[in-house]
Amino acid sequence: MRTPVPAIVYRPTRSAPATLLALLLLIVGGLGTWLTAYRFLTGAWPQRAVATLDAVGTVSFSS
């Protein structure tokens, strides 16, 4: 009395999205590490980062 083995269901791979997410997280982590090290070494945030955050802060998301 053997139970029939169900057929294997094909599912698409998730390697491409996982690789893209890993690269994105690696880039964001590297940028965060660089900004933190710069802040600790110089005592101030990089001017370009400050300007970018100021520009993003002035954007209104209301419709």
PDB file of N, CA and C in Angstrom:
ATOM      1  N   MET A   1       0.830  -1.170   0.000  1.00  0.00           N
ATOM      2  CA  MET A   1       0.000   0.000   0.000  1.00  0.00           C
ATOM      3  C   MET A   1       0.880   1.241   0.000  1.00  0.00           C
ATOM      4  N   ARG A   2       1.166   1.685  -1.153  1.00  0.00           N
ATOM      5  CA  ARG A   2       1.953   2.910  -1.279  1.00  0.00           C
ATOM      6  C   ARG A   2       1.047   4.069  -1.620  1.00  0.00           C
ATOM      7  N   THR A   3       1.386   5.202  -1.047  1.00  0.00           N
ATOM      8  CA  THR A   3       0.646   6.418  -1.374  1.00  0.00           C
ATOM      9  C   THR A   3       1.259   7.016  -2.630  1.00  0.00           C
ATOM     10  N   PRO A   4       0.440   7.487  -3.536  1.00  0.00           N
ATOM     11  CA  PRO A   4       1.001   8.093  -4.743  1.00  0.00           C
ATOM     12  C   PRO A   4       1.754   9.385  -4.405  1.00  0.00           C
ATOM     13  N   VAL A   5       2.869   9.565  -5.067  1.00  0.00           N
ATOM     14  CA  VAL A   5       3.696  10.758  -4.851  1.00  0.00           C
ATOM     15  C   VAL A   5       3.137  11.890  -5.706  1.00  0.00           C
ATOM     16  N   PRO A   6       2.845  13.032  -5.093  1.00  0.00           N
ATOM     17  CA  PRO A   6       2.316  14.142  -5.894  1.00  0.00           C
ATOM     18  C   PRO A   6       3.398  14.711  -6.816  1.00  0.00           C
ATOM     19  N   ALA A   7       2.960  15.226  -7.920  1.00  0.00           N
ATOM     20  CA  ALA A   7       3.892  15.813  -8.889  1.00  0.00           C
ATOM     21  C   ALA A   7       4.510  17.085  -8.313  1.00  0.00           C
ATOM     22  N   ILE A   8       5.735  17.336  -8.705  1.00  0.00           N
ATOM     23  CA  ILE A   8       6.427  18.539  -8.244  1.00  0.00           C
ATOM     24  C   ILE A   8       5.853  19.745  -8.982  1.00  0.00           C
ATOM     25  N   VAL A   9       5.516  20.756  -8.223  1.00  0.00           N
ATOM     26  CA  VAL A   9       4.943  21.970  -8.798  1.00  0.00           C
ATOM     27  C   VAL A   9       6.076  22.947  -9.086  1.00  0.00           C
ATOM     28  N   TYR A  10       6.146  23.419 -10.319  1.00  0.00           N
ATOM     29  CA  TYR A  10       7.187  24.373 -10.700  1.00  0.00           C
ATOM     30  C   TYR A  10       6.865  25.752 -10.142  1.00  0.00           C
ATOM     31  N   ARG A  11       7.842  26.331  -9.472  1.00  0.00           N
ATOM     32  CA  ARG A  11       7.711  27.702  -8.987  1.00  0.00           C
ATOM     33  C   ARG A  11       8.909  28.483  -9.500  1.00  0.00           C
ATOM     34  N   PRO A  12       8.699  29.709  -9.906  1.00  0.00           N
ATOM     35  CA  PRO A  12       9.820  30.493 -10.431  1.00  0.00           C
ATOM     36  C   PRO A  12      10.853  30.776  -9.337  1.00  0.00           C
ATOM     37  N   THR A  13      12.089  30.930  -9.764  1.00  0.00           N
ATOM     38  CA  THR A  13      13.157  31.195  -8.798  1.00  0.00           C
ATOM     39  C   THR A  13      13.047  32.614  -8.266  1.00  0.00           C
ATOM     40  N   ARG A  14      13.592  32.811  -7.109  1.00  0.00           N
ATOM     41  CA  ARG A  14      13.584  34.133  -6.483  1.00  0.00           C
ATOM     42  C   ARG A  14      14.998  34.688  -6.385  1.00  0.00           C
ATOM     43  N   SER A  15      15.919  34.139  -7.145  1.00  0.00           N
ATOM     44  CA  SER A  15      17.314  34.548  -7.004  1.00  0.00           C
ATOM     45  C   SER A  15      17.569  35.961  -7.521  1.00  0.00           C
ATOM     46  N   ALA A  16      16.929  36.370  -8.604  1.00  0.00           N
ATOM     47  CA  ALA A  16      17.159  37.726  -9.132  1.00  0.00           C
ATOM     48  C   ALA A  16      16.641  38.796  -8.166  1.00  0.00           C
ATOM     49  N   PRO A  17      15.407  38.711  -7.666  1.00  0.00           N
ATOM     50  CA  PRO A  17      14.962  39.717  -6.703  1.00  0.00           C
ATOM     51  C   PRO A  17      15.779  39.697  -5.412  1.00  0.00           C
ATOM     52  N   ALA A  18      16.171  38.516  -4.960  1.00  0.00           N
ATOM     53  CA  ALA A  18      16.972  38.426  -3.738  1.00  0.00           C
ATOM     54  C   ALA A  18      18.344  39.050  -3.943  1.00  0.00           C
ATOM     55  N   THR A  19      18.930  38.855  -5.115  1.00  0.00           N
ATOM     56  CA  THR A  19      20.235  39.449  -5.414  1.00  0.00           C
ATOM     57  C   THR A  19      20.134  40.964  -5.481  1.00  0.00           C
ATOM     58  N   LEU A  20      19.097  41.475  -6.130  1.00  0.00           N
ATOM     59  CA  LEU A  20      18.918  42.927  -6.205  1.00  0.00           C
ATOM     60  C   LEU A  20      18.695  43.534  -4.822  1.00  0.00           C
ATOM     61  N   LEU A  21      17.904  42.875  -4.004  1.00  0.00           N
ATOM     62  CA  LEU A  21      17.677  43.366  -2.647  1.00  0.00           C
ATOM     63  C   LEU A  21      18.965  43.336  -1.832  1.00  0.00           C
ATOM     64  N   ALA A  22      19.752  42.274  -1.977  1.00  0.00           N
ATOM     65  CA  ALA A  22      21.020  42.178  -1.253  1.00  0.00           C
ATOM     66  C   ALA A  22      21.972  43.287  -1.682  1.00  0.00           C
ATOM     67  N   LEU A  23      22.046  43.574  -2.973  1.00  0.00           N
ATOM     68  CA  LEU A  23      22.917  44.651  -3.453  1.00  0.00           C
ATOM     69  C   LEU A  23      22.445  46.008  -2.950  1.00  0.00           C
ATOM     70  N   LEU A  24      21.149  46.230  -2.965  1.00  0.00           N
ATOM     71  CA  LEU A  24      20.605  47.493  -2.469  1.00  0.00           C
ATOM     72  C   LEU A  24      20.920  47.677  -0.985  1.00  0.00           C
ATOM     73  N   LEU A  25      20.723  46.632  -0.195  1.00  0.00           N
ATOM     74  CA  LEU A  25      21.014  46.716   1.234  1.00  0.00           C
ATOM     75  C   LEU A  25      22.504  46.895   1.493  1.00  0.00           C
ATOM     76  N   LEU A  26      23.339  46.276   0.675  1.00  0.00           N
ATOM     77  CA  LEU A  26      24.787  46.437   0.807  1.00  0.00           C
ATOM     78  C   LEU A  26      25.206  47.871   0.512  1.00  0.00           C
ATOM     79  N   ILE A  27      24.619  48.470  -0.515  1.00  0.00           N
ATOM     80  CA  ILE A  27      24.928  49.862  -0.864  1.00  0.00           C
ATOM     81  C   ILE A  27      24.460  50.806   0.238  1.00  0.00           C
ATOM     82  N   VAL A  28      23.244  50.605   0.721  1.00  0.00           N
ATOM     83  CA  VAL A  28      22.713  51.467   1.785  1.00  0.00           C
ATOM     84  C   VAL A  28      23.539  51.314   3.062  1.00  0.00           C
ATOM     85  N   GLY A  29      23.921  50.106   3.385  1.00  0.00           N
ATOM     86  CA  GLY A  29      24.750  49.873   4.568  1.00  0.00           C
ATOM     87  C   GLY A  29      26.124  50.505   4.438  1.00  0.00           C
ATOM     88  N   GLY A  30      26.717  50.407   3.251  1.00  0.00           N
ATOM     89  CA  GLY A  30      28.019  51.037   3.023  1.00  0.00           C
ATOM     90  C   GLY A  30      27.937  52.548   3.117  1.00  0.00           C
ATOM     91  N   LEU A  31      26.876  53.113   2.566  1.00  0.00           N
ATOM     92  CA  LEU A  31      26.688  54.562   2.648  1.00  0.00           C
ATOM     93  C   LEU A  31      26.492  54.999   4.097  1.00  0.00           C
ATOM     94  N   GLY A  32      25.705  54.255   4.841  1.00  0.00           N
ATOM     95  CA  GLY A  32      25.501  54.575   6.250  1.00  0.00           C
ATOM     96  C   GLY A  32      26.786  54.473   7.054  1.00  0.00           C
ATOM     97  N   THR A  33      27.589  53.457   6.767  1.00  0.00           N
ATOM     98  CA  THR A  33      28.874  53.301   7.453  1.00  0.00           C
ATOM     99  C   THR A  33      29.805  54.454   7.129  1.00  0.00           C
ATOM    100  N   TRP A  34      29.853  54.833   5.854  1.00  0.00           N
ATOM    101  CA  TRP A  34      30.717  55.942   5.444  1.00  0.00           C
ATOM    102  C   TRP A  34      30.278  57.254   6.099  1.00  0.00           C
ATOM    103  N   LEU A  35      28.969  57.513   6.104  1.00  0.00           N
ATOM    104  CA  LEU A  35      28.472  58.743   6.727  1.00  0.00           C
ATOM    105  C   LEU A  35      28.769  58.771   8.227  1.00  0.00           C
ATOM    106  N   THR A  36      28.586  57.640   8.886  1.00  0.00           N
ATOM    107  CA  THR A  36      28.852  57.581  10.324  1.00  0.00           C
ATOM    108  C   THR A  36      30.335  57.782  10.622  1.00  0.00           C
ATOM    109  N   ALA A  37      31.200  57.141   9.847  1.00  0.00           N
ATOM    110  CA  ALA A  37      32.645  57.306  10.049  1.00  0.00           C
ATOM    111  C   ALA A  37      33.064  58.748   9.781  1.00  0.00           C
ATOM    112  N   TYR A  38      32.517  59.355   8.739  1.00  0.00           N
ATOM    113  CA  TYR A  38      32.831  60.752   8.425  1.00  0.00           C
ATOM    114  C   TYR A  38      32.416  61.655   9.577  1.00  0.00           C
ATOM    115  N   ARG A  39      31.238  61.391  10.123  1.00  0.00           N
ATOM    116  CA  ARG A  39      30.728  62.202  11.242  1.00  0.00           C
ATOM    117  C   ARG A  39      31.623  62.058  12.472  1.00  0.00           C
ATOM    118  N   PHE A  40      32.047  60.827  12.773  1.00  0.00           N
ATOM    119  CA  PHE A  40      32.908  60.606  13.935  1.00  0.00           C
ATOM    120  C   PHE A  40      34.285  61.234  13.753  1.00  0.00           C
ATOM    121  N   LEU A  41      34.819  61.187  12.535  1.00  0.00           N
ATOM    122  CA  LEU A  41      36.175  61.692  12.303  1.00  0.00           C
ATOM    123  C   LEU A  41      36.233  63.211  12.208  1.00  0.00           C
ATOM    124  N   THR A  42      35.230  63.830  11.605  1.00  0.00           N
ATOM    125  CA  THR A  42      35.285  65.278  11.389  1.00  0.00           C
ATOM    126  C   THR A  42      34.399  66.059  12.345  1.00  0.00           C
ATOM    127  N   GLY A  43      33.437  65.411  12.948  1.00  0.00           N
ATOM    128  CA  GLY A  43      32.532  66.100  13.858  1.00  0.00           C
ATOM    129  C   GLY A  43      31.371  66.783  13.161  1.00  0.00           C
ATOM    130  N   ALA A  44      31.249  66.612  11.863  1.00  0.00           N
ATOM    131  CA  ALA A  44      30.144  67.224  11.109  1.00  0.00           C
ATOM    132  C   ALA A  44      29.732  66.276   9.989  1.00  0.00           C
ATOM    133  N   TRP A  45      28.485  66.420   9.566  1.00  0.00           N
ATOM    134  CA  TRP A  45      28.011  65.625   8.439  1.00  0.00           C
ATOM    135  C   TRP A  45      28.594  66.188   7.150  1.00  0.00           C
ATOM    136  N   PRO A  46      28.772  65.368   6.117  1.00  0.00           N
ATOM    137  CA  PRO A  46      29.234  65.886   4.831  1.00  0.00           C
ATOM    138  C   PRO A  46      28.245  66.919   4.284  1.00  0.00           C
ATOM    139  N   GLN A  47      28.762  67.987   3.700  1.00  0.00           N
ATOM    140  CA  GLN A  47      27.908  69.076   3.221  1.00  0.00           C
ATOM    141  C   GLN A  47      26.903  68.595   2.177  1.00  0.00           C
ATOM    142  N   ARG A  48      27.334  67.693   1.311  1.00  0.00           N
ATOM    143  CA  ARG A  48      26.414  67.190   0.283  1.00  0.00           C
ATOM    144  C   ARG A  48      25.248  66.423   0.907  1.00  0.00           C
ATOM    145  N   ALA A  49      25.522  65.664   1.961  1.00  0.00           N
ATOM    146  CA  ALA A  49      24.447  64.929   2.642  1.00  0.00           C
ATOM    147  C   ALA A  49      23.480  65.900   3.309  1.00  0.00           C
ATOM    148  N   VAL A  50      24.013  66.950   3.912  1.00  0.00           N
ATOM    149  CA  VAL A  50      23.161  67.948   4.563  1.00  0.00           C
ATOM    150  C   VAL A  50      22.281  68.643   3.528  1.00  0.00           C
ATOM    151  N   ALA A  51      22.874  69.019   2.391  1.00  0.00           N
ATOM    152  CA  ALA A  51      22.108  69.691   1.338  1.00  0.00           C
ATOM    153  C   ALA A  51      21.019  68.773   0.782  1.00  0.00           C
ATOM    154  N   THR A  52      21.349  67.505   0.602  1.00  0.00           N
ATOM    155  CA  THR A  52      20.369  66.551   0.080  1.00  0.00           C
ATOM    156  C   THR A  52      19.216  66.362   1.058  1.00  0.00           C
ATOM    157  N   LEU A  53      19.522  66.210   2.339  1.00  0.00           N
ATOM    158  CA  LEU A  53      18.458  66.034   3.329  1.00  0.00           C
ATOM    159  C   LEU A  53      17.610  67.287   3.473  1.00  0.00           C
ATOM    160  N   ASP A  54      18.223  68.458   3.347  1.00  0.00           N
ATOM    161  CA  ASP A  54      17.441  69.699   3.376  1.00  0.00           C
ATOM    162  C   ASP A  54      16.489  69.770   2.184  1.00  0.00           C
ATOM    163  N   ALA A  55      16.979  69.375   1.005  1.00  0.00           N
ATOM    164  CA  ALA A  55      16.137  69.398  -0.192  1.00  0.00           C
ATOM    165  C   ALA A  55      14.982  68.409  -0.067  1.00  0.00           C
ATOM    166  N   VAL A  56      15.256  67.231   0.464  1.00  0.00           N
ATOM    167  CA  VAL A  56      14.197  66.234   0.645  1.00  0.00           C
ATOM    168  C   VAL A  56      13.203  66.704   1.703  1.00  0.00           C
ATOM    169  N   GLY A  57      13.693  67.390   2.725  1.00  0.00           N
ATOM    170  CA  GLY A  57      12.826  67.872   3.789  1.00  0.00           C
ATOM    171  C   GLY A  57      11.867  68.962   3.360  1.00  0.00           C
ATOM    172  N   THR A  58      12.198  69.676   2.292  1.00  0.00           N
ATOM    173  CA  THR A  58      11.321  70.753   1.836  1.00  0.00           C
ATOM    174  C   THR A  58      10.245  70.274   0.864  1.00  0.00           C
ATOM    175  N   VAL A  59      10.340  69.029   0.421  1.00  0.00           N
ATOM    176  CA  VAL A  59       9.370  68.496  -0.536  1.00  0.00           C
ATOM    177  C   VAL A  59       8.056  68.212   0.184  1.00  0.00           C
ATOM    178  N   SER A  60       6.966  68.652  -0.418  1.00  0.00           N
ATOM    179  CA  SER A  60       5.644  68.404   0.141  1.00  0.00           C
ATOM    180  C   SER A  60       5.028  67.198  -0.562  1.00  0.00           C
ATOM    181  N   PHE A  61       4.575  66.242   0.215  1.00  0.00           N
ATOM    182  CA  PHE A  61       3.978  65.044  -0.357  1.00  0.00           C
ATOM    183  C   PHE A  61       2.458  65.117  -0.395  1.00  0.00           C
ATOM    184  N   SER A  62       1.898  66.249  -0.023  1.00  0.00           N
ATOM    185  CA  SER A  62       0.445  66.373  -0.056  1.00  0.00           C
ATOM    186  C   SER A  62      -0.028  66.599  -1.489  1.00  0.00           C
ATOM    187  N   SER A  63      -1.256  66.245  -1.740  1.00  0.00           N
ATOM    188  CA  SER A  63      -1.769  66.386  -3.108  1.00  0.00           C
ATOM    189  C   SER A  63      -2.655  67.589  -3.273  1.00  0.00           C
TER     190      SER A  63
END
